[in-house]
CSV table of C-alpha atoms in Angstrom, one decimal:
chain,number,residue,atom,x,y,z
A,1,VAL,CA,-99.5,57.1,115.2
A,2,ALA,CA,-102.8,55.3,115.2
A,3,ASN,CA,-103.8,53.2,112.2
A,4,GLN,CA,-106.6,54.8,110.2
A,5,THR,CA,-109.0,52.7,108.1
A,6,ILE,CA,-111.3,54.0,105.3
A,7,SER,CA,-111.6,50.8,103.3
A,8,CYS,CA,-112.7,47.2,103.0
A,9,PHE,CA,-109.3,45.8,103.9
A,10,LYS,CA,-106.9,46.0,106.9
A,11,ALA,CA,-103.2,46.9,107.0
A,12,TYR,CA,-101.0,46.6,110.0
A,13,SER,CA,-97.5,45.8,111.3
A,14,ARG,CA,-97.3,42.9,113.7
A,15,GLU,CA,-93.5,42.3,113.3
A,16,GLU,CA,-90.6,44.6,112.7
A,17,GLY,CA,-90.3,45.6,109.0
A,18,VAL,CA,-93.3,43.6,107.8
A,19,LEU,CA,-96.6,45.2,106.7
A,20,THR,CA,-99.5,42.8,106.5
A,21,ILE,CA,-102.5,43.6,104.3
A,22,GLU,CA,-105.7,41.5,104.7
A,23,GLY,CA,-109.0,41.5,102.9
A,24,LEU,CA,-107.7,41.9,99.4
A,25,THR,CA,-109.1,40.3,96.3
A,26,ALA,CA,-106.7,38.1,94.3
A,27,GLY,CA,-105.4,40.2,91.4
A,28,GLU,CA,-106.2,43.5,93.2
A,29,GLN,CA,-103.7,46.3,92.4
A,30,VAL,CA,-102.0,47.6,95.6
A,31,TYR,CA,-100.0,50.8,95.9
A,32,ILE,CA,-97.9,51.7,99.0
A,33,TYR,CA,-96.7,55.3,99.3
A,34,SER,CA,-94.6,57.2,101.8
A,35,THR,CA,-96.2,60.2,103.5
A,36,GLU,CA,-94.1,62.3,101.2
A,37,GLY,CA,-96.0,60.8,98.2
A,38,LYS,CA,-93.2,58.6,97.0
A,39,LEU,CA,-94.4,55.3,95.6
A,40,GLU,CA,-92.6,52.7,97.7
A,41,THR,CA,-94.0,49.6,95.9
A,42,SER,CA,-96.9,48.4,93.9
A,43,PHE,CA,-98.1,44.9,93.0
A,44,ASN,CA,-101.1,42.8,92.1
A,45,SER,CA,-102.1,40.7,95.2
A,46,SER,CA,-101.9,37.0,94.7
A,47,SER,CA,-104.3,36.1,97.5
A,48,SER,CA,-106.6,37.7,100.2
A,49,TYR,CA,-103.5,38.7,102.3
A,50,VAL,CA,-99.9,39.7,101.6
A,51,ASN,CA,-96.8,40.5,103.7
A,52,VAL,CA,-94.6,43.3,102.4
A,53,SER,CA,-91.1,44.1,103.8
A,54,LEU,CA,-90.7,47.9,104.3
A,55,PRO,CA,-88.3,50.1,106.4
A,56,THR,CA,-89.5,50.8,109.9
A,57,ASP,CA,-90.0,54.1,111.7
A,58,ALA,CA,-92.2,55.4,108.9
A,59,ILE,CA,-95.8,55.9,108.1
A,60,TYR,CA,-97.2,54.4,104.9
A,61,VAL,CA,-100.4,55.0,102.8
A,62,VAL,CA,-101.8,51.8,101.3
A,63,ASN,CA,-104.2,52.3,98.4
A,64,THR,CA,-106.3,49.9,96.4
A,65,ALA,CA,-109.5,50.4,94.4
A,66,ASN,CA,-111.4,49.5,97.6
A,67,GLY,CA,-110.0,52.2,99.8
A,68,THR,CA,-107.0,53.8,101.6
A,69,VAL,CA,-105.3,52.9,104.9
A,70,LYS,CA,-102.6,54.9,106.7
A,71,VAL,CA,-100.4,52.7,108.9
A,72,GLY,CA,-97.3,53.4,111.1
A,73,MET,CA,-94.5,50.9,111.3
C-alpha cells in the first residue's frame, strides 16, 4: 500500500512496528485510527516529531487539525 499524504505533516514506517510522524506542532492533538475506524491511540505531540509503537501488517489513518495521512506498516 502506498503512503498517501493530504496534510502538512509526514507519517511513515522506517522500522518494524514504529510509526514516525514529522512536521507536527508541539501540543498538536494526534489521532491514529485503524482502517476499520477504531481509535488505536491519541495524544498531544511533545515536539515536531514523534515515534509511535503499533502492530505491523496494518494500515493506519493519522489525523491532526492540519490534515490526514494513510500509512501502511
